[in-house]
PDB file of C-alpha atoms and ligand atoms in Angstrom:
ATOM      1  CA  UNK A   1       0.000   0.000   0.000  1.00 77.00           C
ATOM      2  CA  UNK A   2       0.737   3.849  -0.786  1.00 94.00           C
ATOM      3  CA  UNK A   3      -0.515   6.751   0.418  1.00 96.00           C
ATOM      4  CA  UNK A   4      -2.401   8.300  -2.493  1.00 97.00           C
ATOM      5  CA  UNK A   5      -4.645  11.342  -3.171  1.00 96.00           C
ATOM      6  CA  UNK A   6      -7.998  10.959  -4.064  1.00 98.00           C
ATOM      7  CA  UNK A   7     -11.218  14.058  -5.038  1.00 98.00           C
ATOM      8  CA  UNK A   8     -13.835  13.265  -2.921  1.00 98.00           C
ATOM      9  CA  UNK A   9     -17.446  15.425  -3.993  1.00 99.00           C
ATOM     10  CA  UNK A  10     -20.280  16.045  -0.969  1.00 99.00           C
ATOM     11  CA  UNK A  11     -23.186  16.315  -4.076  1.00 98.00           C
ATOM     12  CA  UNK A  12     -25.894  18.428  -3.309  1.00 98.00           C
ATOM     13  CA  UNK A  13     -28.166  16.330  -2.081  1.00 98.00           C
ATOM     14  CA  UNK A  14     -25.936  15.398   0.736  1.00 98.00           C
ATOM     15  CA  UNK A  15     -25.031  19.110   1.117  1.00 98.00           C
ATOM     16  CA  UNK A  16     -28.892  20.125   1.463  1.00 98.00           C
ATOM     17  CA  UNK A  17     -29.231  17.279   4.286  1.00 98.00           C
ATOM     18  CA  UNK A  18     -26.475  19.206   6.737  1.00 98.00           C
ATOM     19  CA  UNK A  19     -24.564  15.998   6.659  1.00 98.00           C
ATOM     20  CA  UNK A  20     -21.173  17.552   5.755  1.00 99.00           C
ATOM     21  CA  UNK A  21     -19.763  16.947   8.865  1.00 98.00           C
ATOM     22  CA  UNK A  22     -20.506  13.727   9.511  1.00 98.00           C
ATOM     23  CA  UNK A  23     -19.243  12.421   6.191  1.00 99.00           C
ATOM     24  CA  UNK A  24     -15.860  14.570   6.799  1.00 98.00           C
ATOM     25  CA  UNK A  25     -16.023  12.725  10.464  1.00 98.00           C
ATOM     26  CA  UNK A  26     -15.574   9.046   8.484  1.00 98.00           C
ATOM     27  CA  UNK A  27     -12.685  10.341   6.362  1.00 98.00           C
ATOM     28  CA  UNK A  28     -11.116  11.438   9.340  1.00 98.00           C
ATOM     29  CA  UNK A  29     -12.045   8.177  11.389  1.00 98.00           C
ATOM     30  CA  UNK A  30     -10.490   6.101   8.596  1.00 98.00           C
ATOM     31  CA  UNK A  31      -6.957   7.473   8.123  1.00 98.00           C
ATOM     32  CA  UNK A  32      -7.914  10.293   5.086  1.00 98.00           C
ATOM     33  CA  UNK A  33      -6.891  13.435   6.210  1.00 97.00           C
ATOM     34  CA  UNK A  34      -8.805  16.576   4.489  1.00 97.00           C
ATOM     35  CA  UNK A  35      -5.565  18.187   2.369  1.00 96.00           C
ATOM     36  CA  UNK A  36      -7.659  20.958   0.390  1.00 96.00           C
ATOM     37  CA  UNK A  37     -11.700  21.883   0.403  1.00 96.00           C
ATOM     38  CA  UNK A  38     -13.810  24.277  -0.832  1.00 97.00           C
ATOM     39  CA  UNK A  39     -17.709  24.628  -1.448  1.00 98.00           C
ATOM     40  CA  UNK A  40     -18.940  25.521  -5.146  1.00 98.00           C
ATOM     41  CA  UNK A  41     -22.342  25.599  -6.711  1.00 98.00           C
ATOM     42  CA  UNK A  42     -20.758  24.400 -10.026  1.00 98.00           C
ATOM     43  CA  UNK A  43     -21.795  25.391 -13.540  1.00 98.00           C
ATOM     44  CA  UNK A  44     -23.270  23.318 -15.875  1.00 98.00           C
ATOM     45  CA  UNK A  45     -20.087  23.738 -18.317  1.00 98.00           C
ATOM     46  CA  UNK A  46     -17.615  22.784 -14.997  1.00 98.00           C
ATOM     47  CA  UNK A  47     -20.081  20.042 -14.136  1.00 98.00           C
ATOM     48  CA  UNK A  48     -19.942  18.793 -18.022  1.00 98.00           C
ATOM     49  CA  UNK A  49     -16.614  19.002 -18.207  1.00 98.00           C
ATOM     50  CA  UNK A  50     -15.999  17.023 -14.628  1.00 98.00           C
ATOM     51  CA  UNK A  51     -18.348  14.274 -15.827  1.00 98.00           C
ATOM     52  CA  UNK A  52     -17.247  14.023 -20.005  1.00 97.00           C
ATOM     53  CA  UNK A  53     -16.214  10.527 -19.079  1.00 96.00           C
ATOM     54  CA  UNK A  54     -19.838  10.262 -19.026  1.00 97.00           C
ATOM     55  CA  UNK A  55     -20.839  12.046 -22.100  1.00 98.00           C
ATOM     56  CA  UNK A  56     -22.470   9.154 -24.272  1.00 98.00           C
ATOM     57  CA  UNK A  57     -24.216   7.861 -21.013  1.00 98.00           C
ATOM     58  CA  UNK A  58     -27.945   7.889 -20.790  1.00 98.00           C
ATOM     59  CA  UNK A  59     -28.194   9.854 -17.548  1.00 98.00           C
ATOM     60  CA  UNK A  60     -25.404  12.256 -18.789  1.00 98.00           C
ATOM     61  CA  UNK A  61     -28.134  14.904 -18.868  1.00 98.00           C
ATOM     62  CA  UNK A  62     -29.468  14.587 -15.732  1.00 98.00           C
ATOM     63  CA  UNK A  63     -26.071  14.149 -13.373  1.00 98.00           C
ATOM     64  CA  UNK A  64     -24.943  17.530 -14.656  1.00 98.00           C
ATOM     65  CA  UNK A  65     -28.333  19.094 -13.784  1.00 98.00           C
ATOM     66  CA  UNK A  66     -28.228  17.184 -10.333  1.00 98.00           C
ATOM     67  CA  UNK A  67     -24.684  18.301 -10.050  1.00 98.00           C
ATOM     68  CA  UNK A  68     -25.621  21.846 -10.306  1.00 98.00           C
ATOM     69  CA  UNK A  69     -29.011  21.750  -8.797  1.00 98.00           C
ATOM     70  CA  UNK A  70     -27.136  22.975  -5.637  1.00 98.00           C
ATOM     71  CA  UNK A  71     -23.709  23.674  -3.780  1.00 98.00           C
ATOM     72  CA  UNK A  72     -21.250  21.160  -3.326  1.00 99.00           C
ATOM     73  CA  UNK A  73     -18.317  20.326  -1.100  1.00 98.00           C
ATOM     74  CA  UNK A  74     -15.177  19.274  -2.880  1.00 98.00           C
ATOM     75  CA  UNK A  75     -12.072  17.568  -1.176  1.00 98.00           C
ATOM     76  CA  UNK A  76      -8.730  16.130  -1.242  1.00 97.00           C
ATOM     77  CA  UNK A  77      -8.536  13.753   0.430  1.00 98.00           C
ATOM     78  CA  UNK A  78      -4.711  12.107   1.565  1.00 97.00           C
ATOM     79  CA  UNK A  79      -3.939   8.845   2.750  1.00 97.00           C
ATOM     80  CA  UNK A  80      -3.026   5.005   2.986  1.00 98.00           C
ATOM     81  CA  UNK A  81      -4.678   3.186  -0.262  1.00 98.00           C
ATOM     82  CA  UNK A  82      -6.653   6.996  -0.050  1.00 98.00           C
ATOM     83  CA  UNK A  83      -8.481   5.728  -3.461  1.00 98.00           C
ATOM     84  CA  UNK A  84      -9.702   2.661  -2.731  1.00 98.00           C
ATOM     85  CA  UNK A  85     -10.531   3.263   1.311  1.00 98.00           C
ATOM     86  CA  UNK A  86     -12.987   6.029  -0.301  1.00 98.00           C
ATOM     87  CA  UNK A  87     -14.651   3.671  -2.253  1.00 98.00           C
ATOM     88  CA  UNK A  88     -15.070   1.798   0.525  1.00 98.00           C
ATOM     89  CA  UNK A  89     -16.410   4.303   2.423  1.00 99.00           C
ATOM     90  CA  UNK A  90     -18.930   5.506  -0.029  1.00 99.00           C
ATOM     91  CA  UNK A  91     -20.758   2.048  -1.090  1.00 98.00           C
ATOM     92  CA  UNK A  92     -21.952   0.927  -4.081  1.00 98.00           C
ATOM     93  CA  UNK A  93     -23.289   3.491  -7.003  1.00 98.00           C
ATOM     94  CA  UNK A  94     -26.810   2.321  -6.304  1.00 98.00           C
ATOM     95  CA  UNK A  95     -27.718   3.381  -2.692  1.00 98.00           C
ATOM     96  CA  UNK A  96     -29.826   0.470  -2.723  1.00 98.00           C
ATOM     97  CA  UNK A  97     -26.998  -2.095  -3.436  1.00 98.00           C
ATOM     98  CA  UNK A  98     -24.510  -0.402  -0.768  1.00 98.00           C
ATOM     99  CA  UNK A  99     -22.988  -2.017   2.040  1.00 98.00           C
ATOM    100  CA  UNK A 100     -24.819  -1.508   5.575  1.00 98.00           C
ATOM    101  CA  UNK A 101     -22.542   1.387   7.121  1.00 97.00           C
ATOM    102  CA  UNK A 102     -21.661   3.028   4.071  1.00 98.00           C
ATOM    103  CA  UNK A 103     -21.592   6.719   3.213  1.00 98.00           C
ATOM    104  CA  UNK A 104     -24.412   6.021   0.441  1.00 98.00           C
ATOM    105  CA  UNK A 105     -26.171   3.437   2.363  1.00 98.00           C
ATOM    106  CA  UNK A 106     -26.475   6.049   5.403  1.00 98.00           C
ATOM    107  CA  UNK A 107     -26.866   9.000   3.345  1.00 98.00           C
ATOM    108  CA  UNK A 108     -27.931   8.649  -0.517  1.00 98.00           C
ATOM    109  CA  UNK A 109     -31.829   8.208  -1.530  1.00 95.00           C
ATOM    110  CA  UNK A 110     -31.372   7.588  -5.294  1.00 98.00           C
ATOM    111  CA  UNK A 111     -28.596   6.493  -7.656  1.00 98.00           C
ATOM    112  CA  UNK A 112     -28.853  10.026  -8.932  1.00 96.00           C
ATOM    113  CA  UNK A 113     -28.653  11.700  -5.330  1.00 98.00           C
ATOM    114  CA  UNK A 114     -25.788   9.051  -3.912  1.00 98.00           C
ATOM    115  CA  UNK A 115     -24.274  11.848  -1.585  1.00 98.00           C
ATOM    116  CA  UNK A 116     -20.848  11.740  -2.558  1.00 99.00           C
ATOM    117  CA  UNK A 117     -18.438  11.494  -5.814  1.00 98.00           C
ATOM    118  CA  UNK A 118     -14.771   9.525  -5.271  1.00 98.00           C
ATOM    119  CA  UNK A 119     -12.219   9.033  -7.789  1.00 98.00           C
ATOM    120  CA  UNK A 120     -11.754   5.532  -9.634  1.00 98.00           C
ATOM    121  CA  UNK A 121      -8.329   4.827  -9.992  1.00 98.00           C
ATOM    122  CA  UNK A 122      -4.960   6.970  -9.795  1.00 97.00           C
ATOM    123  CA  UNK A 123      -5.232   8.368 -12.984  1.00 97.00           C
ATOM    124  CA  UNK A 124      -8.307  10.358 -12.850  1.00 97.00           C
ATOM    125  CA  UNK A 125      -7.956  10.848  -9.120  1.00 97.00           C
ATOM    126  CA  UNK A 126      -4.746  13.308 -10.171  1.00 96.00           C
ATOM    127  CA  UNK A 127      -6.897  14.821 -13.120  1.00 96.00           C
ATOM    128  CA  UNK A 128      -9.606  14.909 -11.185  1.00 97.00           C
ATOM    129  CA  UNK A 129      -7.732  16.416  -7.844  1.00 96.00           C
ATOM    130  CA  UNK A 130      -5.988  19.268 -10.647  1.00 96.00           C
ATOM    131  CA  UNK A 131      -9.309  20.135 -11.594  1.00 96.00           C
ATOM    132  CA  UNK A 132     -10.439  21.723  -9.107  1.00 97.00           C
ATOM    133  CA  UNK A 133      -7.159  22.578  -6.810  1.00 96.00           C
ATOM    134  CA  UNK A 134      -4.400  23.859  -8.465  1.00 86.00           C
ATOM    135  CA  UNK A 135      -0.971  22.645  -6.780  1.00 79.00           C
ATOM    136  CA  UNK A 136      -0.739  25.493  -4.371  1.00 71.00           C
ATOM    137  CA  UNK A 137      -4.228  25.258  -3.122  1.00 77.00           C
ATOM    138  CA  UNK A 138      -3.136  20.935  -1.255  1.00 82.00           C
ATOM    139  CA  UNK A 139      -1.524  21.516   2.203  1.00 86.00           C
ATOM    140  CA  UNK A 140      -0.728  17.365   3.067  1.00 80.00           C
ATOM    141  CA  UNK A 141       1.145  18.713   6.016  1.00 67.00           C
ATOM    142  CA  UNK A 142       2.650  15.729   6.219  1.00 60.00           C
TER     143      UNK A 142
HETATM  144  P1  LIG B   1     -19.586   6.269  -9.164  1.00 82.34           P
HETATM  145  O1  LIG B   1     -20.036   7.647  -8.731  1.00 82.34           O
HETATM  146  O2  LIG B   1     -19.958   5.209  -8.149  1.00 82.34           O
HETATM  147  O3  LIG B   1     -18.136   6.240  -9.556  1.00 82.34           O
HETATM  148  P2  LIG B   1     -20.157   6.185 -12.016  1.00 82.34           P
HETATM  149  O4  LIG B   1     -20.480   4.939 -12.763  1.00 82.34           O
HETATM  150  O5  LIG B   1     -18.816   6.803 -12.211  1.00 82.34           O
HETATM  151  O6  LIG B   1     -20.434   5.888 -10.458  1.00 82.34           O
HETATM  152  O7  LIG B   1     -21.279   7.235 -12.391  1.00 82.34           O
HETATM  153  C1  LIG B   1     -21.149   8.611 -12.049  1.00 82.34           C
HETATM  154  C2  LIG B   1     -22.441   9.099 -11.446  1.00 82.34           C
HETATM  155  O8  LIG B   1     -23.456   9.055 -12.444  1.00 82.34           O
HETATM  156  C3  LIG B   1     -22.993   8.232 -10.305  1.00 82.34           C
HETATM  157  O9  LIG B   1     -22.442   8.567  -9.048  1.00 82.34           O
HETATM  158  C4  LIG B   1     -24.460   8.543 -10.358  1.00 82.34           C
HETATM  159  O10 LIG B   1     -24.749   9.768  -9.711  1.00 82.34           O
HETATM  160  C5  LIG B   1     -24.686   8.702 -11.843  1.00 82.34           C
HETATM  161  N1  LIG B   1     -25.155   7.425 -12.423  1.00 82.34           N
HETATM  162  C6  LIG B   1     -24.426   6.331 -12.698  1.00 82.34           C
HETATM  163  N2  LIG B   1     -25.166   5.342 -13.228  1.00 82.34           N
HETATM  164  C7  LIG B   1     -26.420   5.834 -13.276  1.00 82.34           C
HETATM  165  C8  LIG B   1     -27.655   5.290 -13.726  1.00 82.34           C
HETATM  166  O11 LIG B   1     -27.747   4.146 -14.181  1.00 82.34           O
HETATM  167  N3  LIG B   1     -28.734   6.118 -13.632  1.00 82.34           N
HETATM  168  C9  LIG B   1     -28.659   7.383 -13.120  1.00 82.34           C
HETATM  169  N4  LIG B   1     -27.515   7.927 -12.689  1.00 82.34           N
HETATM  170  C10 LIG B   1     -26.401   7.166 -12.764  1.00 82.34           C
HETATM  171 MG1  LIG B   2     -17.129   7.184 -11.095  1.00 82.34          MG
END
């Protein structure tokens, strides 16, 4: 194991339930430390652009209108196996088909509203992470 970097995203729906805290509280619990954050209510170009993995999907459309529907929290998140422990921690895509204890099983209604975003694999997690936080703006502190 490594310690990586990982882009965690609060989504809105998460956001709008005053559950930032206790989300941040299970990175923390689990050996990710919080190494850059800010809120944003995204546009639907930066929320396009975020998601153009996605383009050709059928529910494209409506995860950059959910994405922008409200504010979200973005993070860095630092840490041993950092990408992998956050998939962990959020469950599977589907709220429905998450582990018991999970982020989106606690938290999520609808595979559109799942609460939180987490990077995939190392590559986009350092496209991802550059996205939104230039170098300067990651304090690992370490
Ligand atoms: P992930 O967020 O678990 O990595 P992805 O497959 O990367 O899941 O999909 C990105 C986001 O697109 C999901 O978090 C979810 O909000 C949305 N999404 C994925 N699959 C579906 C679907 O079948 N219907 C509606 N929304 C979906
Ligand atoms: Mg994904």
């Amino acid at each position: 194991m490594a310690i990586e970097r990982t882009l965690s995203i609060i989504k809105p729906d998460a956001v709008a339930k005053n559950v930032i805290g206790k989300i941040y509280s299970r990175f923390e619990t689990n050996g990710l430390k919080i190494i850059a954050s800010k809120m944003v209510w995204l546009s639907a170009q930066e929320a396009g652009e975020f998601y153009a993995v996605h383009k050709e999907r059928p529910f494209y459309k409506d995860l950059v209108a959910f994405m922008t529907s409200g504010p979200v929290m973005i993070q860095a998140l630092e840490g041993e196996d950092a990408i992998a422990k956050n998939r962990d921690l959020m469950g599977a895509t589907d709220p429905k088909k998450a582990e018991a204890g999970t982020i989106r099983a606690d938290f999520a209604t609808s595979i559109d509203a799942n609460a939180v975003h987490g990077s995939d694999g190392p590559d986009t997690a350092k496209v991802e992470i550059g996205f939104f936080f230039p170098g300067m703006n990651v304090y690992s502190g370490r």
